[in-house]
PDB file of C-alpha atoms and ligand atoms in Angstrom:
ATOM      1  CA  UNK A 898      -6.423  15.949 -15.116  1.00 93.00           C
ATOM      2  CA  UNK A 899      -6.062  19.599 -16.041  1.00 96.00           C
ATOM      3  CA  UNK A 900      -7.189  21.445 -12.896  1.00 98.00           C
ATOM      4  CA  UNK A 901      -7.381  24.996 -14.263  1.00 97.00           C
ATOM      5  CA  UNK A 902     -10.946  26.366 -13.874  1.00 97.00           C
ATOM      6  CA  UNK A 903     -12.164  23.197 -12.160  1.00 98.00           C
ATOM      7  CA  UNK A 904     -14.396  23.458  -9.081  1.00 98.00           C
ATOM      8  CA  UNK A 905     -12.996  21.542  -6.096  1.00 98.00           C
ATOM      9  CA  UNK A 906     -14.736  20.834  -2.778  1.00 99.00           C
ATOM     10  CA  UNK A 907     -12.017  20.378  -0.160  1.00 99.00           C
ATOM     11  CA  UNK A 908     -13.200  19.149   3.252  1.00 98.00           C
ATOM     12  CA  UNK A 909     -10.998  19.872   6.242  1.00 98.00           C
ATOM     13  CA  UNK A 910      -9.594  22.856   4.343  1.00 98.00           C
ATOM     14  CA  UNK A 911      -8.702  24.717   7.545  1.00 98.00           C
ATOM     15  CA  UNK A 912      -6.353  21.964   8.767  1.00 98.00           C
ATOM     16  CA  UNK A 913      -2.627  21.512   8.189  1.00 98.00           C
ATOM     17  CA  UNK A 914      -2.743  19.393   5.013  1.00 98.00           C
ATOM     18  CA  UNK A 915      -6.020  21.005   3.886  1.00 98.00           C
ATOM     19  CA  UNK A 916      -4.725  24.577   3.951  1.00 98.00           C
ATOM     20  CA  UNK A 917      -1.433  23.631   2.239  1.00 98.00           C
ATOM     21  CA  UNK A 918      -3.436  21.799  -0.430  1.00 98.00           C
ATOM     22  CA  UNK A 919      -5.792  24.771  -0.819  1.00 98.00           C
ATOM     23  CA  UNK A 920      -2.788  26.967  -1.670  1.00 98.00           C
ATOM     24  CA  UNK A 921      -1.516  24.464  -4.259  1.00 98.00           C
ATOM     25  CA  UNK A 922      -4.959  24.079  -5.822  1.00 98.00           C
ATOM     26  CA  UNK A 923      -5.536  27.843  -5.937  1.00 98.00           C
ATOM     27  CA  UNK A 924      -2.200  28.312  -7.704  1.00 98.00           C
ATOM     28  CA  UNK A 925      -3.248  25.606 -10.193  1.00 98.00           C
ATOM     29  CA  UNK A 926      -6.256  27.770 -11.133  1.00 98.00           C
ATOM     30  CA  UNK A 927      -9.062  25.885  -9.412  1.00 98.00           C
ATOM     31  CA  UNK A 928     -12.223  27.380  -7.902  1.00 98.00           C
ATOM     32  CA  UNK A 929     -12.250  26.209  -4.298  1.00 98.00           C
ATOM     33  CA  UNK A 930     -15.144  25.390  -1.994  1.00 98.00           C
ATOM     34  CA  UNK A 931     -13.386  25.383   1.377  1.00 98.00           C
ATOM     35  CA  UNK A 932     -15.133  23.365   4.107  1.00 98.00           C
ATOM     36  CA  UNK A 933     -14.371  23.425   7.831  1.00 98.00           C
ATOM     37  CA  UNK A 934     -16.187  24.089  11.105  1.00 98.00           C
ATOM     38  CA  UNK A 935     -14.447  27.314  12.067  1.00 98.00           C
ATOM     39  CA  UNK A 936     -15.339  30.326   9.918  1.00 98.00           C
ATOM     40  CA  UNK A 937     -12.454  32.424  11.266  1.00 98.00           C
ATOM     41  CA  UNK A 938      -9.853  29.811  10.296  1.00 98.00           C
ATOM     42  CA  UNK A 939     -11.425  29.437   6.852  1.00 98.00           C
ATOM     43  CA  UNK A 940     -11.615  33.226   6.311  1.00 98.00           C
ATOM     44  CA  UNK A 941      -7.946  33.544   7.297  1.00 98.00           C
ATOM     45  CA  UNK A 942      -7.074  30.800   4.794  1.00 98.00           C
ATOM     46  CA  UNK A 943      -9.186  32.439   2.087  1.00 98.00           C
ATOM     47  CA  UNK A 944      -7.574  35.848   2.579  1.00 98.00           C
ATOM     48  CA  UNK A 945      -4.123  34.361   1.821  1.00 98.00           C
ATOM     49  CA  UNK A 946      -5.139  32.550  -1.381  1.00 98.00           C
ATOM     50  CA  UNK A 947      -4.493  33.822  -4.903  1.00 95.00           C
ATOM     51  CA  UNK A 948      -7.669  34.844  -6.802  1.00 94.00           C
ATOM     52  CA  UNK A 949      -9.643  35.193  -3.573  1.00 96.00           C
ATOM     53  CA  UNK A 950     -12.813  36.164  -5.492  1.00 97.00           C
ATOM     54  CA  UNK A 951     -13.036  32.705  -7.107  1.00 97.00           C
ATOM     55  CA  UNK A 952     -13.278  30.748  -3.851  1.00 98.00           C
ATOM     56  CA  UNK A 953     -16.040  30.168  -1.288  1.00 98.00           C
ATOM     57  CA  UNK A 954     -16.056  29.244   2.397  1.00 98.00           C
ATOM     58  CA  UNK A 955     -18.613  26.596   3.419  1.00 98.00           C
ATOM     59  CA  UNK A 956     -18.936  26.184   7.182  1.00 98.00           C
ATOM     60  CA  UNK A 957     -20.256  22.764   8.227  1.00 98.00           C
ATOM     61  CA  UNK A 958     -19.782  20.250  10.996  1.00 98.00           C
ATOM     62  CA  UNK A 959     -19.659  17.055   8.943  1.00 98.00           C
ATOM     63  CA  UNK A 960     -20.843  15.013  11.928  1.00 98.00           C
ATOM     64  CA  UNK A 961     -24.189  16.839  11.729  1.00 98.00           C
ATOM     65  CA  UNK A 962     -26.661  15.414   9.135  1.00 98.00           C
ATOM     66  CA  UNK A 963     -28.305  18.874   8.880  1.00 98.00           C
ATOM     67  CA  UNK A 964     -24.971  20.548   8.162  1.00 98.00           C
ATOM     68  CA  UNK A 965     -24.112  17.895   5.557  1.00 98.00           C
ATOM     69  CA  UNK A 966     -27.480  18.434   3.859  1.00 98.00           C
ATOM     70  CA  UNK A 967     -26.919  22.207   3.831  1.00 98.00           C
ATOM     71  CA  UNK A 968     -23.421  21.708   2.405  1.00 98.00           C
ATOM     72  CA  UNK A 969     -24.740  19.587  -0.470  1.00 98.00           C
ATOM     73  CA  UNK A 970     -27.417  22.209  -1.186  1.00 98.00           C
ATOM     74  CA  UNK A 971     -24.779  24.953  -1.301  1.00 98.00           C
ATOM     75  CA  UNK A 972     -22.698  22.918  -3.751  1.00 98.00           C
ATOM     76  CA  UNK A 973     -25.809  22.453  -5.894  1.00 98.00           C
ATOM     77  CA  UNK A 974     -26.589  26.204  -5.822  1.00 98.00           C
ATOM     78  CA  UNK A 975     -22.994  26.925  -6.832  1.00 97.00           C
ATOM     79  CA  UNK A 976     -23.414  24.749  -9.944  1.00 98.00           C
ATOM     80  CA  UNK A 977     -21.861  21.420  -8.937  1.00 98.00           C
ATOM     81  CA  UNK A 978     -18.221  20.390  -8.904  1.00 98.00           C
ATOM     82  CA  UNK A 979     -15.453  18.585 -10.775  1.00 98.00           C
ATOM     83  CA  UNK A 980     -13.355  17.281  -7.861  1.00 99.00           C
ATOM     84  CA  UNK A 981     -14.324  16.132  -4.366  1.00 99.00           C
ATOM     85  CA  UNK A 982     -11.504  15.788  -1.828  1.00 99.00           C
ATOM     86  CA  UNK A 983     -12.597  13.986   1.355  1.00 99.00           C
ATOM     87  CA  UNK A 984      -9.801  15.270   3.573  1.00 98.00           C
ATOM     88  CA  UNK A 985     -11.399  16.089   6.952  1.00 98.00           C
ATOM     89  CA  UNK A 986     -10.317  13.583   9.570  1.00 98.00           C
ATOM     90  CA  UNK A 987      -9.421  13.013  13.171  1.00 98.00           C
ATOM     91  CA  UNK A 988      -7.416  10.575  15.257  1.00 97.00           C
ATOM     92  CA  UNK A 989      -6.862   9.613  18.832  1.00 96.00           C
ATOM     93  CA  UNK A 990      -3.634   7.945  19.949  1.00 98.00           C
ATOM     94  CA  UNK A 991      -4.947   5.653  22.689  1.00 98.00           C
ATOM     95  CA  UNK A 992      -5.475   1.992  23.452  1.00 98.00           C
ATOM     96  CA  UNK A 993      -8.993   0.843  22.557  1.00 98.00           C
ATOM     97  CA  UNK A 994      -9.778   0.017  26.184  1.00 97.00           C
ATOM     98  CA  UNK A 995      -8.919   3.611  27.167  1.00 97.00           C
ATOM     99  CA  UNK A 996     -11.420   5.228  24.751  1.00 97.00           C
ATOM    100  CA  UNK A 997     -15.081   5.952  25.397  1.00 98.00           C
ATOM    101  CA  UNK A 998     -17.735   4.461  23.076  1.00 98.00           C
ATOM    102  CA  UNK A 999     -18.671   8.016  22.015  1.00 98.00           C
ATOM    103  CA  UNK A1000     -15.067   8.869  21.060  1.00 97.00           C
ATOM    104  CA  UNK A1001     -14.749   5.612  19.073  1.00 98.00           C
ATOM    105  CA  UNK A1002     -18.013   6.247  17.182  1.00 98.00           C
ATOM    106  CA  UNK A1003     -17.103   9.848  16.390  1.00 98.00           C
ATOM    107  CA  UNK A1004     -13.715   8.846  14.967  1.00 98.00           C
ATOM    108  CA  UNK A1005     -15.198   6.109  12.787  1.00 98.00           C
ATOM    109  CA  UNK A1006     -17.968   8.455  11.699  1.00 98.00           C
ATOM    110  CA  UNK A1007     -15.702  11.308  10.563  1.00 98.00           C
ATOM    111  CA  UNK A1008     -12.991   9.117   9.000  1.00 98.00           C
ATOM    112  CA  UNK A1009     -15.236   6.609   7.231  1.00 98.00           C
ATOM    113  CA  UNK A1010     -19.009   7.098   7.350  1.00 98.00           C
ATOM    114  CA  UNK A1011     -18.931  10.814   6.521  1.00 98.00           C
ATOM    115  CA  UNK A1012     -16.801  10.466   3.352  1.00 98.00           C
ATOM    116  CA  UNK A1013     -19.000   7.563   2.196  1.00 99.00           C
ATOM    117  CA  UNK A1014     -22.241   9.499   2.773  1.00 98.00           C
ATOM    118  CA  UNK A1015     -20.914  12.779   1.388  1.00 98.00           C
ATOM    119  CA  UNK A1016     -19.642  11.046  -1.740  1.00 98.00           C
ATOM    120  CA  UNK A1017     -23.035   9.384  -2.197  1.00 98.00           C
ATOM    121  CA  UNK A1018     -24.858  12.719  -1.877  1.00 98.00           C
ATOM    122  CA  UNK A1019     -22.463  14.532  -4.201  1.00 98.00           C
ATOM    123  CA  UNK A1020     -22.269  11.886  -6.962  1.00 98.00           C
ATOM    124  CA  UNK A1021     -25.138  13.496  -8.957  1.00 98.00           C
ATOM    125  CA  UNK A1022     -23.427  16.898  -8.672  1.00 98.00           C
ATOM    126  CA  UNK A1023     -20.023  15.705  -9.913  1.00 98.00           C
ATOM    127  CA  UNK A1024     -19.353  16.552 -13.550  1.00 98.00           C
ATOM    128  CA  UNK A1025     -17.684  13.998 -15.842  1.00 98.00           C
ATOM    129  CA  UNK A1026     -14.743  13.702 -16.201  1.00 98.00           C
ATOM    130  CA  UNK A1027     -14.340  14.161 -12.473  1.00 98.00           C
ATOM    131  CA  UNK A1028     -12.290  12.991  -9.522  1.00 98.00           C
ATOM    132  CA  UNK A1029     -12.923  11.856  -5.966  1.00 99.00           C
ATOM    133  CA  UNK A1030      -9.825  11.848  -3.763  1.00 99.00           C
ATOM    134  CA  UNK A1031     -10.053  10.167  -0.376  1.00 99.00           C
ATOM    135  CA  UNK A1032      -7.369  11.170   2.108  1.00 98.00           C
ATOM    136  CA  UNK A1033      -6.098   7.910   3.549  1.00 98.00           C
ATOM    137  CA  UNK A1034      -3.061   7.072   5.613  1.00 98.00           C
ATOM    138  CA  UNK A1035      -0.186   4.606   5.821  1.00 98.00           C
ATOM    139  CA  UNK A1036      -2.213   3.343   8.805  1.00 98.00           C
ATOM    140  CA  UNK A1037      -4.960   2.367   6.359  1.00 98.00           C
ATOM    141  CA  UNK A1038      -2.711  -0.567   5.411  1.00 98.00           C
ATOM    142  CA  UNK A1039      -0.586  -1.082   8.520  1.00 98.00           C
ATOM    143  CA  UNK A1040      -2.404  -1.837  11.766  1.00 98.00           C
ATOM    144  CA  UNK A1041      -0.532   0.114  14.444  1.00 98.00           C
ATOM    145  CA  UNK A1042      -0.947  -0.279  18.219  1.00 98.00           C
ATOM    146  CA  UNK A1043      -2.617   2.751  19.803  1.00 98.00           C
ATOM    147  CA  UNK A1044      -4.407   3.562  16.537  1.00 98.00           C
ATOM    148  CA  UNK A1045      -6.848   0.652  16.228  1.00 98.00           C
ATOM    149  CA  UNK A1046      -9.882   2.911  15.653  1.00 98.00           C
ATOM    150  CA  UNK A1047      -8.053   5.227  13.241  1.00 98.00           C
ATOM    151  CA  UNK A1048      -6.625   2.214  11.329  1.00 98.00           C
ATOM    152  CA  UNK A1049     -10.130   0.718  11.090  1.00 98.00           C
ATOM    153  CA  UNK A1050     -11.486   3.955   9.597  1.00 98.00           C
ATOM    154  CA  UNK A1051      -8.670   4.452   7.080  1.00 98.00           C
ATOM    155  CA  UNK A1052      -8.606   0.769   6.051  1.00 98.00           C
ATOM    156  CA  UNK A1053     -12.357   1.061   5.484  1.00 98.00           C
ATOM    157  CA  UNK A1054     -11.818   4.189   3.419  1.00 98.00           C
ATOM    158  CA  UNK A1055      -9.240   2.319   1.327  1.00 98.00           C
ATOM    159  CA  UNK A1056     -11.711  -0.504   0.662  1.00 98.00           C
ATOM    160  CA  UNK A1057     -14.431   2.003  -0.147  1.00 99.00           C
ATOM    161  CA  UNK A1058     -12.170   3.870  -2.593  1.00 98.00           C
ATOM    162  CA  UNK A1059     -11.149   0.695  -4.411  1.00 98.00           C
ATOM    163  CA  UNK A1060     -14.668  -0.727  -4.658  1.00 98.00           C
ATOM    164  CA  UNK A1061     -16.291   2.560  -5.682  1.00 98.00           C
ATOM    165  CA  UNK A1062     -13.566   3.156  -8.265  1.00 98.00           C
ATOM    166  CA  UNK A1063     -14.368  -0.234  -9.807  1.00 98.00           C
ATOM    167  CA  UNK A1064     -18.114   0.448  -9.540  1.00 98.00           C
ATOM    168  CA  UNK A1065     -17.690   3.737 -11.416  1.00 98.00           C
ATOM    169  CA  UNK A1066     -15.420   2.305 -14.146  1.00 98.00           C
ATOM    170  CA  UNK A1067     -16.378   3.816 -17.498  1.00 97.00           C
ATOM    171  CA  UNK A1068     -18.514   6.559 -15.896  1.00 98.00           C
ATOM    172  CA  UNK A1069     -15.952   9.337 -16.274  1.00 98.00           C
ATOM    173  CA  UNK A1070     -15.418   9.502 -12.503  1.00 98.00           C
ATOM    174  CA  UNK A1071     -12.179   8.213 -10.968  1.00 98.00           C
ATOM    175  CA  UNK A1072     -11.601   7.479  -7.296  1.00 98.00           C
ATOM    176  CA  UNK A1073      -8.142   8.099  -5.840  1.00 98.00           C
ATOM    177  CA  UNK A1074      -6.834   6.897  -2.474  1.00 98.00           C
ATOM    178  CA  UNK A1075      -3.982   9.108  -1.317  1.00 98.00           C
ATOM    179  CA  UNK A1076      -2.085   7.958   1.775  1.00 98.00           C
ATOM    180  CA  UNK A1077       0.400  10.203   3.624  1.00 98.00           C
ATOM    181  CA  UNK A1078       2.557   9.005   6.501  1.00 97.00           C
ATOM    182  CA  UNK A1079       3.002  11.106   9.681  1.00 97.00           C
ATOM    183  CA  UNK A1080       2.762  14.776   8.722  1.00 98.00           C
ATOM    184  CA  UNK A1081       3.632  17.756  10.918  1.00 98.00           C
ATOM    185  CA  UNK A1082       0.195  19.223  11.657  1.00 98.00           C
ATOM    186  CA  UNK A1083      -1.974  19.790  14.742  1.00 96.00           C
ATOM    187  CA  UNK A1084      -3.562  16.438  13.918  1.00 97.00           C
ATOM    188  CA  UNK A1085      -0.801  14.714  15.904  1.00 96.00           C
ATOM    189  CA  UNK A1086      -0.914  15.090  19.690  1.00 95.00           C
ATOM    190  CA  UNK A1087       2.283  15.959  21.619  1.00 96.00           C
ATOM    191  CA  UNK A1088       2.430  12.277  22.679  1.00 97.00           C
ATOM    192  CA  UNK A1089       2.446  11.174  19.018  1.00 97.00           C
ATOM    193  CA  UNK A1090       5.162  13.707  18.165  1.00 97.00           C
ATOM    194  CA  UNK A1091       7.271  12.417  21.064  1.00 97.00           C
ATOM    195  CA  UNK A1092       6.653   8.795  20.056  1.00 97.00           C
ATOM    196  CA  UNK A1093       7.748   9.470  16.472  1.00 96.00           C
ATOM    197  CA  UNK A1094      10.901  11.202  17.733  1.00 96.00           C
ATOM    198  CA  UNK A1095      11.670   8.347  20.150  1.00 96.00           C
ATOM    199  CA  UNK A1096      11.227   5.670  17.447  1.00 96.00           C
ATOM    200  CA  UNK A1097      12.944   7.702  14.721  1.00 94.00           C
ATOM    201  CA  UNK A1098       9.779   7.654  12.553  1.00 94.00           C
ATOM    202  CA  UNK A1099      10.026  10.000   9.569  1.00 94.00           C
ATOM    203  CA  UNK A1100       7.564  12.878   9.238  1.00 96.00           C
ATOM    204  CA  UNK A1101       6.727  15.119   6.292  1.00 98.00           C
ATOM    205  CA  UNK A1102       5.782  18.784   5.986  1.00 98.00           C
ATOM    206  CA  UNK A1103       2.148  19.496   5.017  1.00 98.00           C
ATOM    207  CA  UNK A1104       3.457  21.575   2.086  1.00 98.00           C
ATOM    208  CA  UNK A1105       5.321  18.592   0.613  1.00 98.00           C
ATOM    209  CA  UNK A1106       2.314  16.291   1.161  1.00 98.00           C
ATOM    210  CA  UNK A1107       0.075  18.858  -0.565  1.00 98.00           C
ATOM    211  CA  UNK A1108       2.467  19.006  -3.534  1.00 98.00           C
ATOM    212  CA  UNK A1109       2.303  15.215  -3.872  1.00 98.00           C
ATOM    213  CA  UNK A1110      -1.512  15.283  -3.624  1.00 98.00           C
ATOM    214  CA  UNK A1111      -1.641  17.825  -6.446  1.00 98.00           C
ATOM    215  CA  UNK A1112       0.516  15.551  -8.616  1.00 98.00           C
ATOM    216  CA  UNK A1113      -1.744  12.568  -7.777  1.00 98.00           C
ATOM    217  CA  UNK A1114      -4.781  14.608  -8.882  1.00 98.00           C
ATOM    218  CA  UNK A1115      -3.114  15.789 -12.096  1.00 98.00           C
ATOM    219  CA  UNK A1116      -1.968  12.225 -12.952  1.00 98.00           C
ATOM    220  CA  UNK A1117      -5.203  10.669 -11.647  1.00 98.00           C
ATOM    221  CA  UNK A1118      -3.183   8.156  -9.614  1.00 98.00           C
ATOM    222  CA  UNK A1119      -5.591   5.615  -8.135  1.00 98.00           C
ATOM    223  CA  UNK A1120      -3.339   4.669  -5.240  1.00 97.00           C
ATOM    224  CA  UNK A1121      -0.468   6.661  -3.818  1.00 97.00           C
ATOM    225  CA  UNK A1122       1.505   5.830  -0.660  1.00 97.00           C
ATOM    226  CA  UNK A1123       3.921   8.492   0.546  1.00 98.00           C
ATOM    227  CA  UNK A1124       7.357   8.058   2.049  1.00 95.00           C
ATOM    228  CA  UNK A1125      10.161   5.578   2.403  1.00 93.00           C
ATOM    229  CA  UNK A1126      10.198   3.062   4.111  1.00 93.00           C
ATOM    230  CA  UNK A1127       6.410   3.314   4.647  1.00 94.00           C
ATOM    231  CA  UNK A1128       5.526   2.418   1.038  1.00 93.00           C
ATOM    232  CA  UNK A1129       7.715  -0.707   1.348  1.00 95.00           C
ATOM    233  CA  UNK A1130       6.186  -1.562   4.747  1.00 96.00           C
ATOM    234  CA  UNK A1131       2.675  -1.298   3.264  1.00 97.00           C
ATOM    235  CA  UNK A1132       3.579  -3.953   0.696  1.00 96.00           C
ATOM    236  CA  UNK A1133       5.461  -6.124   3.201  1.00 97.00           C
ATOM    237  CA  UNK A1134       2.492  -6.037   5.584  1.00 97.00           C
ATOM    238  CA  UNK A1135       0.169  -7.171   2.785  1.00 97.00           C
ATOM    239  CA  UNK A1136       2.427 -10.084   1.824  1.00 98.00           C
ATOM    240  CA  UNK A1137       4.130 -11.032   5.094  1.00 97.00           C
ATOM    241  CA  UNK A1138       2.152  -9.553   8.029  1.00 97.00           C
ATOM    242  CA  UNK A1139       4.085 -11.751  10.482  1.00 98.00           C
ATOM    243  CA  UNK A1140       7.201  -9.635   9.824  1.00 97.00           C
ATOM    244  CA  UNK A1141       5.375  -6.487  10.945  1.00 97.00           C
ATOM    245  CA  UNK A1142       3.803  -8.341  13.920  1.00 97.00           C
ATOM    246  CA  UNK A1143       7.327  -9.144  15.068  1.00 97.00           C
ATOM    247  CA  UNK A1144       8.771  -5.649  14.452  1.00 96.00           C
ATOM    248  CA  UNK A1145       5.873  -3.890  16.203  1.00 97.00           C
ATOM    249  CA  UNK A1146       5.939  -6.326  19.136  1.00 97.00           C
ATOM    250  CA  UNK A1147       9.450  -5.060  19.852  1.00 97.00           C
ATOM    251  CA  UNK A1148       8.103  -1.472  20.027  1.00 97.00           C
ATOM    252  CA  UNK A1149       5.001  -2.413  22.002  1.00 97.00           C
ATOM    253  CA  UNK A1150       6.135  -1.249  25.467  1.00 96.00           C
ATOM    254  CA  UNK A1151       7.386   2.106  24.110  1.00 97.00           C
ATOM    255  CA  UNK A1152       4.171   2.745  22.169  1.00 98.00           C
ATOM    256  CA  UNK A1153       2.017   1.824  25.200  1.00 97.00           C
ATOM    257  CA  UNK A1154       4.016   4.210  27.412  1.00 97.00           C
ATOM    258  CA  UNK A1155       3.565   7.177  25.041  1.00 97.00           C
ATOM    259  CA  UNK A1156      -0.131   6.317  24.647  1.00 97.00           C
ATOM    260  CA  UNK A1157      -0.431   6.561  28.451  1.00 97.00           C
ATOM    261  CA  UNK A1158      -1.660   2.988  28.645  1.00 96.00           C
ATOM    262  CA  UNK A1159      -1.241   0.888  31.738  1.00 87.00           C
ATOM    263  CA  UNK A1160      -1.795  -2.874  31.499  1.00 71.00           C
ATOM    264  CA  UNK A1161      -3.454  -2.684  34.957  1.00 61.00           C
ATOM    265  CA  UNK A1162      -6.429  -1.046  33.215  1.00 60.00           C
ATOM    266  CA  UNK A1163      -7.034  -4.268  31.292  1.00 60.00           C
ATOM    267  CA  UNK A1164      -7.368  -6.379  34.458  1.00 51.00           C
ATOM    268  CA  UNK A1165     -10.954  -7.186  35.452  1.00 46.00           C
ATOM    269  CA  UNK A1166     -11.867  -5.205  38.599  1.00 40.00           C
TER     270      UNK A1166
HETATM  271  N1  LIG B2444      -1.187  14.690   9.939  1.00 66.63           N
HETATM  272  C1  LIG B2444      -0.876  13.417   9.761  1.00 66.63           C
HETATM  273  O1  LIG B2444       0.067  12.879  10.378  1.00 66.63           O
HETATM  274  C2  LIG B2444      -1.663  12.591   8.763  1.00 66.63           C
HETATM  275  C3  LIG B2444      -1.077  11.406   8.268  1.00 66.63           C
HETATM  276  C4  LIG B2444      -1.794  10.635   7.372  1.00 66.63           C
HETATM  277  C5  LIG B2444      -3.055  11.021   6.971  1.00 66.63           C
HETATM  278  N2  LIG B2444      -3.602  12.172   7.460  1.00 66.63           N
HETATM  279  C6  LIG B2444      -4.961  12.519   7.032  1.00 66.63           C
HETATM  280  O2  LIG B2444      -4.950  13.778   6.377  1.00 66.63           O
HETATM  281  C7  LIG B2444      -6.196  14.443   6.601  1.00 66.63           C
HETATM  282  C8  LIG B2444      -5.930  15.853   7.091  1.00 66.63           C
HETATM  283  O3  LIG B2444      -5.131  15.792   8.251  1.00 66.63           O
HETATM  284  P1  LIG B2444      -4.416  17.083   8.888  1.00 66.63           P
HETATM  285  O4  LIG B2444      -3.105  16.633   9.381  1.00 66.63           O
HETATM  286  O5  LIG B2444      -4.491  18.240   7.980  1.00 66.63           O
HETATM  287  O6  LIG B2444      -5.375  17.311  10.162  1.00 66.63           O
HETATM  288  P2  LIG B2444      -5.775  18.659  10.936  1.00 66.63           P
HETATM  289  O7  LIG B2444      -4.723  19.695  10.792  1.00 66.63           O
HETATM  290  O8  LIG B2444      -6.146  18.234  12.326  1.00 66.63           O
HETATM  291  O9  LIG B2444      -7.093  19.133  10.160  1.00 66.63           O
HETATM  292  C9  LIG B2444      -8.291  18.412  10.272  1.00 66.63           C
HETATM  293  C10 LIG B2444      -9.352  19.095   9.442  1.00 66.63           C
HETATM  294  O10 LIG B2444     -10.560  18.351   9.584  1.00 66.63           O
HETATM  295  C11 LIG B2444     -11.594  19.249   9.961  1.00 66.63           C
HETATM  296  N3  LIG B2444     -12.575  18.615  10.836  1.00 66.63           N
HETATM  297  C12 LIG B2444     -12.358  17.953  11.995  1.00 66.63           C
HETATM  298  N4  LIG B2444     -13.519  17.544  12.517  1.00 66.63           N
HETATM  299  C13 LIG B2444     -14.501  17.961  11.665  1.00 66.63           C
HETATM  300  C14 LIG B2444     -15.908  17.863  11.640  1.00 66.63           C
HETATM  301  N5  LIG B2444     -16.587  17.234  12.612  1.00 66.63           N
HETATM  302  N6  LIG B2444     -16.576  18.421  10.613  1.00 66.63           N
HETATM  303  C15 LIG B2444     -15.917  19.064   9.642  1.00 66.63           C
HETATM  304  N7  LIG B2444     -14.584  19.198   9.584  1.00 66.63           N
HETATM  305  C16 LIG B2444     -13.895  18.653  10.594  1.00 66.63           C
HETATM  306  C17 LIG B2444     -10.887  20.360  10.737  1.00 66.63           C
HETATM  307  O11 LIG B2444     -11.714  21.509  10.709  1.00 66.63           O
HETATM  308  P3  LIG B2444     -11.847  22.552  11.945  1.00 66.63           P
HETATM  309  O12 LIG B2444     -11.054  23.743  11.563  1.00 66.63           O
HETATM  310  O13 LIG B2444     -13.272  22.843  12.016  1.00 66.63           O
HETATM  311  O14 LIG B2444     -11.311  21.842  13.165  1.00 66.63           O
HETATM  312  C18 LIG B2444      -9.635  20.523   9.913  1.00 66.63           C
HETATM  313  O15 LIG B2444      -9.884  21.317   8.793  1.00 66.63           O
HETATM  314  C19 LIG B2444      -6.988  13.572   7.600  1.00 66.63           C
HETATM  315  O16 LIG B2444      -7.922  12.795   6.897  1.00 66.63           O
HETATM  316  C20 LIG B2444      -5.928  12.670   8.201  1.00 66.63           C
HETATM  317  O17 LIG B2444      -6.456  11.424   8.613  1.00 66.63           O
HETATM  318  C21 LIG B2444      -2.934  12.972   8.342  1.00 66.63           C
END
């Protein structure tokens, strides 16, 4: 899709991948609606973008129904949009038994429920032809110990993207699921960074990921998995999950140690 002069709502614009993608999209000539919770971070991002006068900052906590309603109203007042990028997300590297119910709900809400609800609210405001890009993850197709809640959210987002894309066939709207592997942003806790180093897991720069996302938007790629060997592992896990069960079982003790998990916590008291 030709992105010049298109209006793009980018959630999580203040984050590592979001801000790198905002720069790419601004250079491609889009008009950006930059969403985040922190006005200062968004203003700093805006001040570094080309054609600053074309873009808008929209402050909203997406976990708040009132803020989401206000965001949709602002998009309406600004005349609608051509591209929605559901990029805001969060993760917690911890065993399920070590997480509070509130933390679990919040993660599922931001990674899955919010993009579903926001997409639903914005569908009438999306011009045709238009695009919806959902920011997924390699963990949306590979269940990884210590990330059960995050994997549940991203796998749900993958299912949502596929089903909605089929639902909207012929409507002029396309739904893209874009799935990076580990990327060097604040998203990953020090424990995750140390785990990746210990296991030799590859990581990408947010700038490279943003460049690939721009290509996926321009080519309207429905599914895009980033990185080798992750894109092979995604396919292997779909066909032969037992292979991944075996490989991850060998890493289990290391992953549990970096996640700060003690098996004692699982014993009934
Ligand atoms: N980094 C990775 O390793 C990696 C790998 C695969 C996929 N991804 C996915 O890529 C996307 C972006 O990740 P990232 O690495 O750029 O993360 P990040 O640097 O932590 O940025 C997260 C963004 O989400 C926003 N956000 C968080 N909670 C929010 C809320 N309640 N309401 C509104 N906005 C909220 C943050 O805004 P504030 O400024 O308000 O905090 C920030 O802009 C996520 O969907 C993530 O799952 C990341």
